[in-house]
Coordinates of C-alpha atoms and ligand atoms in Angstrom, one line a residue:
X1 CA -11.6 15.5 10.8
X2 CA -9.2 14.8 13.3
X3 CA -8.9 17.5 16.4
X4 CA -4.6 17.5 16.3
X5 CA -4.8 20.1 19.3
X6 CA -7.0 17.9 21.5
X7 CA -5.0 14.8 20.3
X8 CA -1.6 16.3 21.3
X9 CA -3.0 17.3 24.6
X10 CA -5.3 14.2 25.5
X11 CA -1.7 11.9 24.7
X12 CA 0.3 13.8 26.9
X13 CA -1.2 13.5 29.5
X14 CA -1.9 9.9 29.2
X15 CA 1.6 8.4 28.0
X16 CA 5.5 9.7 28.4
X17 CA 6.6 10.7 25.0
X18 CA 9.1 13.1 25.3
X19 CA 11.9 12.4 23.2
X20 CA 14.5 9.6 25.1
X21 CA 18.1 8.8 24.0
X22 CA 18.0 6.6 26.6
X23 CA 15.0 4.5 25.7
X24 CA 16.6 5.0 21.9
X25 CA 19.7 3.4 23.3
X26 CA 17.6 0.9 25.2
X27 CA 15.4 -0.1 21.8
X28 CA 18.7 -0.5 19.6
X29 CA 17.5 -3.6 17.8
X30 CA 14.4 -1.8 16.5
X31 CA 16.6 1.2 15.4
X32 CA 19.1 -1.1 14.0
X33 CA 16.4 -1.8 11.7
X34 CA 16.4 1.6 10.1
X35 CA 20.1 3.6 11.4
X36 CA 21.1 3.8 7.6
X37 CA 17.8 6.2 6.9
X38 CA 17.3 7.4 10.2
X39 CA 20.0 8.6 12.7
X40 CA 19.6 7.2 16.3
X41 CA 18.9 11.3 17.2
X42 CA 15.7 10.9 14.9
X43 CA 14.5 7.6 16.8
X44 CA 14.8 9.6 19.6
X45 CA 11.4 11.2 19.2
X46 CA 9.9 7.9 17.5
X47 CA 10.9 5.1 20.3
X48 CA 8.3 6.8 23.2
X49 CA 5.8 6.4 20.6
X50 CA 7.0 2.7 19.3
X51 CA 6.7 1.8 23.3
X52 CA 3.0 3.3 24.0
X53 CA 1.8 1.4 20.5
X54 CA 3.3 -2.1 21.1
X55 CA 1.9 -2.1 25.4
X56 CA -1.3 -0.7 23.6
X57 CA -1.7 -3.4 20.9
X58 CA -1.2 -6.3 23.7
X59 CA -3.4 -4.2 25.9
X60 CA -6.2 -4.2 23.5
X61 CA -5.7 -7.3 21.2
X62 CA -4.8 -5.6 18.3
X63 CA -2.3 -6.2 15.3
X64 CA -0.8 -3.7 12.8
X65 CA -1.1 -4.2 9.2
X66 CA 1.0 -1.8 7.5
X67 CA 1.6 -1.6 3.8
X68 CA 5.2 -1.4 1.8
X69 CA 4.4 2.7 2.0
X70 CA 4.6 3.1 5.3
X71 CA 7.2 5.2 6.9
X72 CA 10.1 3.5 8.5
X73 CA 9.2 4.0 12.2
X74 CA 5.8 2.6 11.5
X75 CA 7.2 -0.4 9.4
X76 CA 9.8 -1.7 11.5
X77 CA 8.7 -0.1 15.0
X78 CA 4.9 -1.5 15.1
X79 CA 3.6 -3.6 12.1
X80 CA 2.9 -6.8 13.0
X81 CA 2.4 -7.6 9.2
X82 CA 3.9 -5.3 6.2
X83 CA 2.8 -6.7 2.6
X84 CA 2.0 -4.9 -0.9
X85 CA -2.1 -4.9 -0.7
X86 CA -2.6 -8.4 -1.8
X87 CA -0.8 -10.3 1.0
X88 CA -2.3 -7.3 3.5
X89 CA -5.8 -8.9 2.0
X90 CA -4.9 -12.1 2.8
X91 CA -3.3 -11.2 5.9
X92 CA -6.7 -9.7 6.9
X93 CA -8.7 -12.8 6.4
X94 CA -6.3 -14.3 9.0
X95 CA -6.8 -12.3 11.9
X96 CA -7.9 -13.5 15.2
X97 CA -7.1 -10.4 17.5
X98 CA -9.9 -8.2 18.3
X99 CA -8.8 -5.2 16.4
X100 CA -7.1 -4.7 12.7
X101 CA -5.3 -1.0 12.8
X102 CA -4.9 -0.2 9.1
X103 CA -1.0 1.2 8.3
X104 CA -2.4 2.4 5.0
X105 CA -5.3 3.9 3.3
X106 CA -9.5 3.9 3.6
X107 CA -9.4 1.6 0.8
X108 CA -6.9 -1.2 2.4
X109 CA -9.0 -0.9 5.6
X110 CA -12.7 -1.1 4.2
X111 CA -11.0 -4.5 2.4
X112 CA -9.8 -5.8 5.9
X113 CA -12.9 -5.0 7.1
X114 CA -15.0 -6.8 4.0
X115 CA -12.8 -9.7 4.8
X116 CA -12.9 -10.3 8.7
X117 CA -16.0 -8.1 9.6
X118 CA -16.2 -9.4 12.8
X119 CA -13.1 -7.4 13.4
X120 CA -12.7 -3.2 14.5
X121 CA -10.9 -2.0 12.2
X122 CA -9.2 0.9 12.8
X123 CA -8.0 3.9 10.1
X124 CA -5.8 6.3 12.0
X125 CA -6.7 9.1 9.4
X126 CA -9.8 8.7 7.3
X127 CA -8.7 11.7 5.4
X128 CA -5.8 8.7 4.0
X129 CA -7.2 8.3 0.4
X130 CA -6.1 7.3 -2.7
X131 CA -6.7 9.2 -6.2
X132 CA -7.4 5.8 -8.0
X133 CA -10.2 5.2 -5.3
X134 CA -11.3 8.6 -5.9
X135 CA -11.4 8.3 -9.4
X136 CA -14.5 6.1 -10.0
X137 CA -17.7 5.4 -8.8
X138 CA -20.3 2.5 -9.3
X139 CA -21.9 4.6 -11.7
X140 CA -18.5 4.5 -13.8
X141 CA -18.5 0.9 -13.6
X142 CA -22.2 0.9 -14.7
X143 CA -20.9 2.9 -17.5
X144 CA -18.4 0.4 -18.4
X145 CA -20.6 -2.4 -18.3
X146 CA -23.1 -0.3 -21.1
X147 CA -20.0 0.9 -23.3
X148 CA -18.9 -3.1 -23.3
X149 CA -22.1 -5.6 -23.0
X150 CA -20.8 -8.8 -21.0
X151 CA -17.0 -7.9 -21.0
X152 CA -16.3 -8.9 -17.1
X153 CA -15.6 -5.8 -14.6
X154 CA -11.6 -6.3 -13.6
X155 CA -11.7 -3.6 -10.9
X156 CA -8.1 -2.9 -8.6
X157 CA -8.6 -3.1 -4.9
X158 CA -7.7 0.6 -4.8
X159 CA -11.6 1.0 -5.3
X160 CA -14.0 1.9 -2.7
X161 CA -16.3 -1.1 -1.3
X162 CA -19.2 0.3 -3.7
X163 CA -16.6 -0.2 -6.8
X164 CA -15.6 -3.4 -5.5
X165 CA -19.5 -4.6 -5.1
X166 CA -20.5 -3.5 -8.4
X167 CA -17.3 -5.7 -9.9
X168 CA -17.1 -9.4 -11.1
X169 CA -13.6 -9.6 -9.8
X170 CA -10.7 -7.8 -8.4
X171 CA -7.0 -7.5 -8.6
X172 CA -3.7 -6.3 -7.4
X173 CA -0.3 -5.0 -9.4
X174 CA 0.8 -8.8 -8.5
X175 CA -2.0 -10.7 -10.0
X176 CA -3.4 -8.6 -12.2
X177 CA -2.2 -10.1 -15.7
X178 CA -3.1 -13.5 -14.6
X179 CA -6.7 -12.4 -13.1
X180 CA -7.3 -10.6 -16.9
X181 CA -5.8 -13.6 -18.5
X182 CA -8.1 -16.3 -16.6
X183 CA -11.5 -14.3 -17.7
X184 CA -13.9 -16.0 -20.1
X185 CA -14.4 -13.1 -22.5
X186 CA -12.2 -11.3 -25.5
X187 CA -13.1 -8.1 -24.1
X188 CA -11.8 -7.1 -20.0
X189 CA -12.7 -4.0 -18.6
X190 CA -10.3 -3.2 -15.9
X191 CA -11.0 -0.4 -14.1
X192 CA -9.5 2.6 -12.5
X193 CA -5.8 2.7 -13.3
X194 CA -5.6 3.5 -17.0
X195 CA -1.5 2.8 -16.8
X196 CA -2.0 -0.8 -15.0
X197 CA -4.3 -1.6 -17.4
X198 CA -2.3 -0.5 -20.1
X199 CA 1.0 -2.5 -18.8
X200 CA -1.4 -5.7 -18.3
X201 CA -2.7 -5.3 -22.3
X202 CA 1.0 -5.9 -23.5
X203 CA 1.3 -9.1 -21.1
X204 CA -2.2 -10.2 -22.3
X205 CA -2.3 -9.8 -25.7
X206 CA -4.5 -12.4 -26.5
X207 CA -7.4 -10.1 -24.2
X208 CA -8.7 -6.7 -25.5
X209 CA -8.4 -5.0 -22.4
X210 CA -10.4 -1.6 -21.9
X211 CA -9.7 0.7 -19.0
X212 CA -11.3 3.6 -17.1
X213 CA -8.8 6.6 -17.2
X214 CA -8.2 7.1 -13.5
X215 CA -4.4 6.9 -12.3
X216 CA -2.0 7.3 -9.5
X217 CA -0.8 10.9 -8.4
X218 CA 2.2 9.0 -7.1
X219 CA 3.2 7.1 -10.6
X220 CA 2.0 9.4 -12.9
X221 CA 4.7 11.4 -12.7
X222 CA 7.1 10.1 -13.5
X223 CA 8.3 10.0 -17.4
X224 CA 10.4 7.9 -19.6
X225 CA 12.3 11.0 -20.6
X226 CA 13.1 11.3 -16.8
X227 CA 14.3 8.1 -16.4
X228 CA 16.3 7.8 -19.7
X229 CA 18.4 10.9 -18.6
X230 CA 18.8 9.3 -15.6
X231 CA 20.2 6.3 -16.9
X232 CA 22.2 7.9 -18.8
X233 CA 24.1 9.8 -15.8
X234 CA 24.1 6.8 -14.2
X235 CA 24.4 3.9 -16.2
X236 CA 25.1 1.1 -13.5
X237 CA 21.8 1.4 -11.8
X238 CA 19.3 -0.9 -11.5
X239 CA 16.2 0.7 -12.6
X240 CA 12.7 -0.7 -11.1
X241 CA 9.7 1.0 -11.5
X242 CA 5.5 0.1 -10.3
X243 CA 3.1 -0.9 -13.1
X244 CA 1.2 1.7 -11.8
X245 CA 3.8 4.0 -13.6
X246 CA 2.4 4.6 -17.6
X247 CA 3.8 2.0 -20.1
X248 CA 6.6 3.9 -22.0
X249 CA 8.4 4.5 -17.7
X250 CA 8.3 0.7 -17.4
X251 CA 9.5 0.1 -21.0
X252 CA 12.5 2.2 -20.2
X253 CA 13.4 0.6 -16.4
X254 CA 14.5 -2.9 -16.0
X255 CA 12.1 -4.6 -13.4
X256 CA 8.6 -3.7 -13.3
X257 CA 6.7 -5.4 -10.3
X258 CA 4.4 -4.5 -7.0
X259 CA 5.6 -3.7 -3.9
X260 CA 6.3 -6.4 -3.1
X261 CA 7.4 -8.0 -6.2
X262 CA 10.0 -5.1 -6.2
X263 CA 11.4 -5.7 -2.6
X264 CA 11.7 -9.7 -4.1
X265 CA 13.6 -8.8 -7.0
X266 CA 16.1 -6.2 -5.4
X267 CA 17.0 -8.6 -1.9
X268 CA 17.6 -11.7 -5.0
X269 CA 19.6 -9.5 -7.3
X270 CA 21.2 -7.1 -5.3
X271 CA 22.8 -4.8 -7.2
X272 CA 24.8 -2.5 -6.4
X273 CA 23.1 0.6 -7.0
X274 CA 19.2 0.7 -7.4
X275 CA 16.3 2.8 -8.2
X276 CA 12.8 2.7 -7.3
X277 CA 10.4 4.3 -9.3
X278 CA 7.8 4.2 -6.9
X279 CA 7.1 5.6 -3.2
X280 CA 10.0 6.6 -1.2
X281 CA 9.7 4.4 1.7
X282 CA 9.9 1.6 -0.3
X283 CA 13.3 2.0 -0.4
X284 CA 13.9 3.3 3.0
X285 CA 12.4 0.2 4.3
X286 CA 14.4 -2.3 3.2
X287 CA 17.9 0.1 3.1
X288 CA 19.1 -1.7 6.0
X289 CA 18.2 -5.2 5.6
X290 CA 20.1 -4.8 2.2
X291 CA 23.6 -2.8 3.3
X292 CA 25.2 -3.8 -0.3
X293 CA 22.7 -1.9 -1.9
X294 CA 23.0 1.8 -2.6
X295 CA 19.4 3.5 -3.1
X296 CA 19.6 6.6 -5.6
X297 CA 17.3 8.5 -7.8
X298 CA 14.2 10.4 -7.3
X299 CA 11.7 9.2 -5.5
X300 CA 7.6 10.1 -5.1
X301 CA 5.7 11.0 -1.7
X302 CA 2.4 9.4 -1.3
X303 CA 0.4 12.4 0.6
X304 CA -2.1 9.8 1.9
X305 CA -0.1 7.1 2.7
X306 CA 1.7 10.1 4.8
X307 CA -1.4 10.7 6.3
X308 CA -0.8 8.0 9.1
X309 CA 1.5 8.3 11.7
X310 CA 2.6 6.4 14.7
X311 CA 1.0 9.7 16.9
X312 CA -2.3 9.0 14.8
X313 CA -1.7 5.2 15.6
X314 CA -1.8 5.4 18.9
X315 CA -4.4 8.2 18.8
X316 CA -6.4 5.7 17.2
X317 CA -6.2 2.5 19.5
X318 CA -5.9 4.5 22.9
X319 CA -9.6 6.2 21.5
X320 CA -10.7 3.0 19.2
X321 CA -12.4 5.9 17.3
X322 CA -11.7 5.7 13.9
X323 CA -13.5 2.3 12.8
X324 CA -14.3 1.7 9.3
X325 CA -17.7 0.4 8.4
X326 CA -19.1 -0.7 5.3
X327 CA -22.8 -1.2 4.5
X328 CA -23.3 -5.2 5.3
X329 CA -25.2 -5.4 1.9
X330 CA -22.6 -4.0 0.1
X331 CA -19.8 -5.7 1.9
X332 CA -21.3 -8.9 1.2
X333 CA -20.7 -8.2 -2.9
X334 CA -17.1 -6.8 -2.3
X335 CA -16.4 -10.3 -0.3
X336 CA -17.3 -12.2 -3.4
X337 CA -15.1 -9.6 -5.6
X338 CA -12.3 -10.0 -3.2
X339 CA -12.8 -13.6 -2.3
X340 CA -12.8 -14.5 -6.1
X341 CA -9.4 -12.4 -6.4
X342 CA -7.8 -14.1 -3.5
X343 CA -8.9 -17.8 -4.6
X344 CA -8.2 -17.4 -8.3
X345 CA -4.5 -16.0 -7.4
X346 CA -4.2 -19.0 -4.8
X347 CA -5.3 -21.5 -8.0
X348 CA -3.1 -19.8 -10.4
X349 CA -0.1 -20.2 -7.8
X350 CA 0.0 -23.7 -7.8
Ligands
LIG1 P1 0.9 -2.9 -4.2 O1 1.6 -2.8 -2.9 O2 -0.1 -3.9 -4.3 O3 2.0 -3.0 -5.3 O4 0.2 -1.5 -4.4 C1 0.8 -0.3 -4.5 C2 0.0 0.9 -4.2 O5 0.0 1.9 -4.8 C3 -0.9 0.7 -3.1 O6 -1.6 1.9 -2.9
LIG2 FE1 -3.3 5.6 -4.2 FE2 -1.0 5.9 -5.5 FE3 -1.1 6.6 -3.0 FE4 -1.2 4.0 -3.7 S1 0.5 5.4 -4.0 S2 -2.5 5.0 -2.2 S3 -2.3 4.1 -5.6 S4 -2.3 7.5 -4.6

């Protein structure tokens, strides 16, 4: 568990980062990047921060991947690389700097490390889990396997690297219909998100997908009656919800896609009002690049992807303390779980 006390203290007296209008003033091209969500006041206390991470990462040799959930002063002040989790996957294979910070959760950084193990890879908070990952072990998928004799193990990369080893292949929100469609079986088992798998049967019909009944705390929540008496108040919004979200809440929006999939479809349609039924900074990320755009409607907090901050960033690369490692032997079977994923989506793309 981090020590926040000693953390405070130890960066203080190691960098300036007292608030600055000044060096807000001085850094208006970062801010420009998020003034419509975050008044140049706010930035203020960020921008000290923003400075100490980016001297730090050239310092060090170190590149920020952050994921589409990260808060805006993360995104746009210090990611080198923002994706959804299957272009931070591929990202990760990519990397020649000698250390991968993780702008996401334990689950995106044990797959960087999987991928480029040569690498540090740094989690600023290891308490940044996910329910879906918490929701199954390799016992469950051994479970699985016994319930459904030789139906192939479709697991989501929000797994741990124990899921991911004990699983033929695995998949994101952005492949995951084609991945289930490719396999050489009648029967898939997809495991952990019961509502993915249950918005992948539809496009698949020809598959009997099965699931595990694990889900996110972030999705789940939301309900078609919710969004139904929201489209009836407002009935010129654009309504465009995760396939993490259960079956009947994509049935009742208009778009259902992944992260990034979503930021796609809004920057090509742009319409003029919008909804996102998924994690609030997706929408506060891309607020400014898209000024015709008005973002409304309810939103979700991710309490684990709010786990990381740019403090815990820069807590993290000035002590190089939090590293992720994963058993080699296990590692090795994720790699081929992951690897399959990666090269099967590049195949299918073509
Ligand atoms: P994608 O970015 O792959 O759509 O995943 C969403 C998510 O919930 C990650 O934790
Ligand atoms: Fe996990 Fe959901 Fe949070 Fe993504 S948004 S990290 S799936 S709990």
């Amino acid at each position: 568990m981090l020590d926040l006390t000693k953390m405070r203290s130890t960066l203080a007296g190691q960098y300036d980062l007292a608030p600055s209008m000044r060096l807000a003033e001085d850094m208006a091209d970062t801010h420009a990047k998020m003034a419509r969500v975050m008044p140049l006041a706010d930035f203020a206390r960020y921008a000290p921060y923003i400075r100490a991470i980016n001297a730090l990462k050239r310092e060090k040799n170190a590149v920020i991947l952050a994921h589409n959930y990260m808060t805006p002063d993360i995104y746009h002040g210090v990611a080198d690389v923002v994706g959804d989790s299957l272009q931070l996957a591929i990202e990760a294979t990519k990397v020649e700097a000698e250390i991968i910070v993780q702008g996401g959760v334990h689950f995106m950084a044990e797959t960087s490390k999987i991928l480029n193990p040569a690498k540090t890879v740094l989690i600023p908070d290891m308490q940044a889990g996910c329910s879906l990952a918490e929701s199954i072990t390799a016992d469950g998928i051994a479970e699985m396997r016994a319930k459904y004799p030789g139906a192939p193990v479709v697991s989501y990369v929000n797994t741990t690297a124990e899921v991911k080893a004990a699983s033929d292949i695995c998949c994101t929100s952005s492949n995951a219909a084609q991945i289930v469609a490719a396999q050489d079986s009648d029967v898939v088992i997809m495991t952990p998100d019961q509502y993915l798998a249950q918005n992948v049967a539809r496009e698949v019909p020809q598959k009997k997908v099965v699931w595990w009944e694990g889900s996110c705390i972030v999705h789940e929540q939301y309900t078609k009656d919710d969004i139904n008496a929201f489209r009836e108040m407002n009935p010129d919004t654009r309504i465009i919800a995760h396939p993490e979200c259960p079956p009947d809440v994509v049935d009742a929006s208009d778009f259902s896609g992944s992260t990034s999939g979503i930021i796609d479809y809004v920057t090509r349609e742009k319409p003029s009002k919008a909804m996102l039924v998924t994690e609030c900074s997706m929408a506060s990320n891309i607020s400014d690049a898209l000024p015709e755009v008005e973002f409304t409607g309810p939103c979700n907090m991710c309490p684990y992807m709010k786990k990381i901050t740019l403090e815990k960033i820069l807590w993290s690369l000035h002590t190089e303390t939090q590293a992720v490692e994963v058993d080699p032997q296990i590692a090795a079977k994720a790699k081929i779980a992951v690897e399959r994923m990666i090269e099967l989506s590049r195949a299918l793309a073509k």
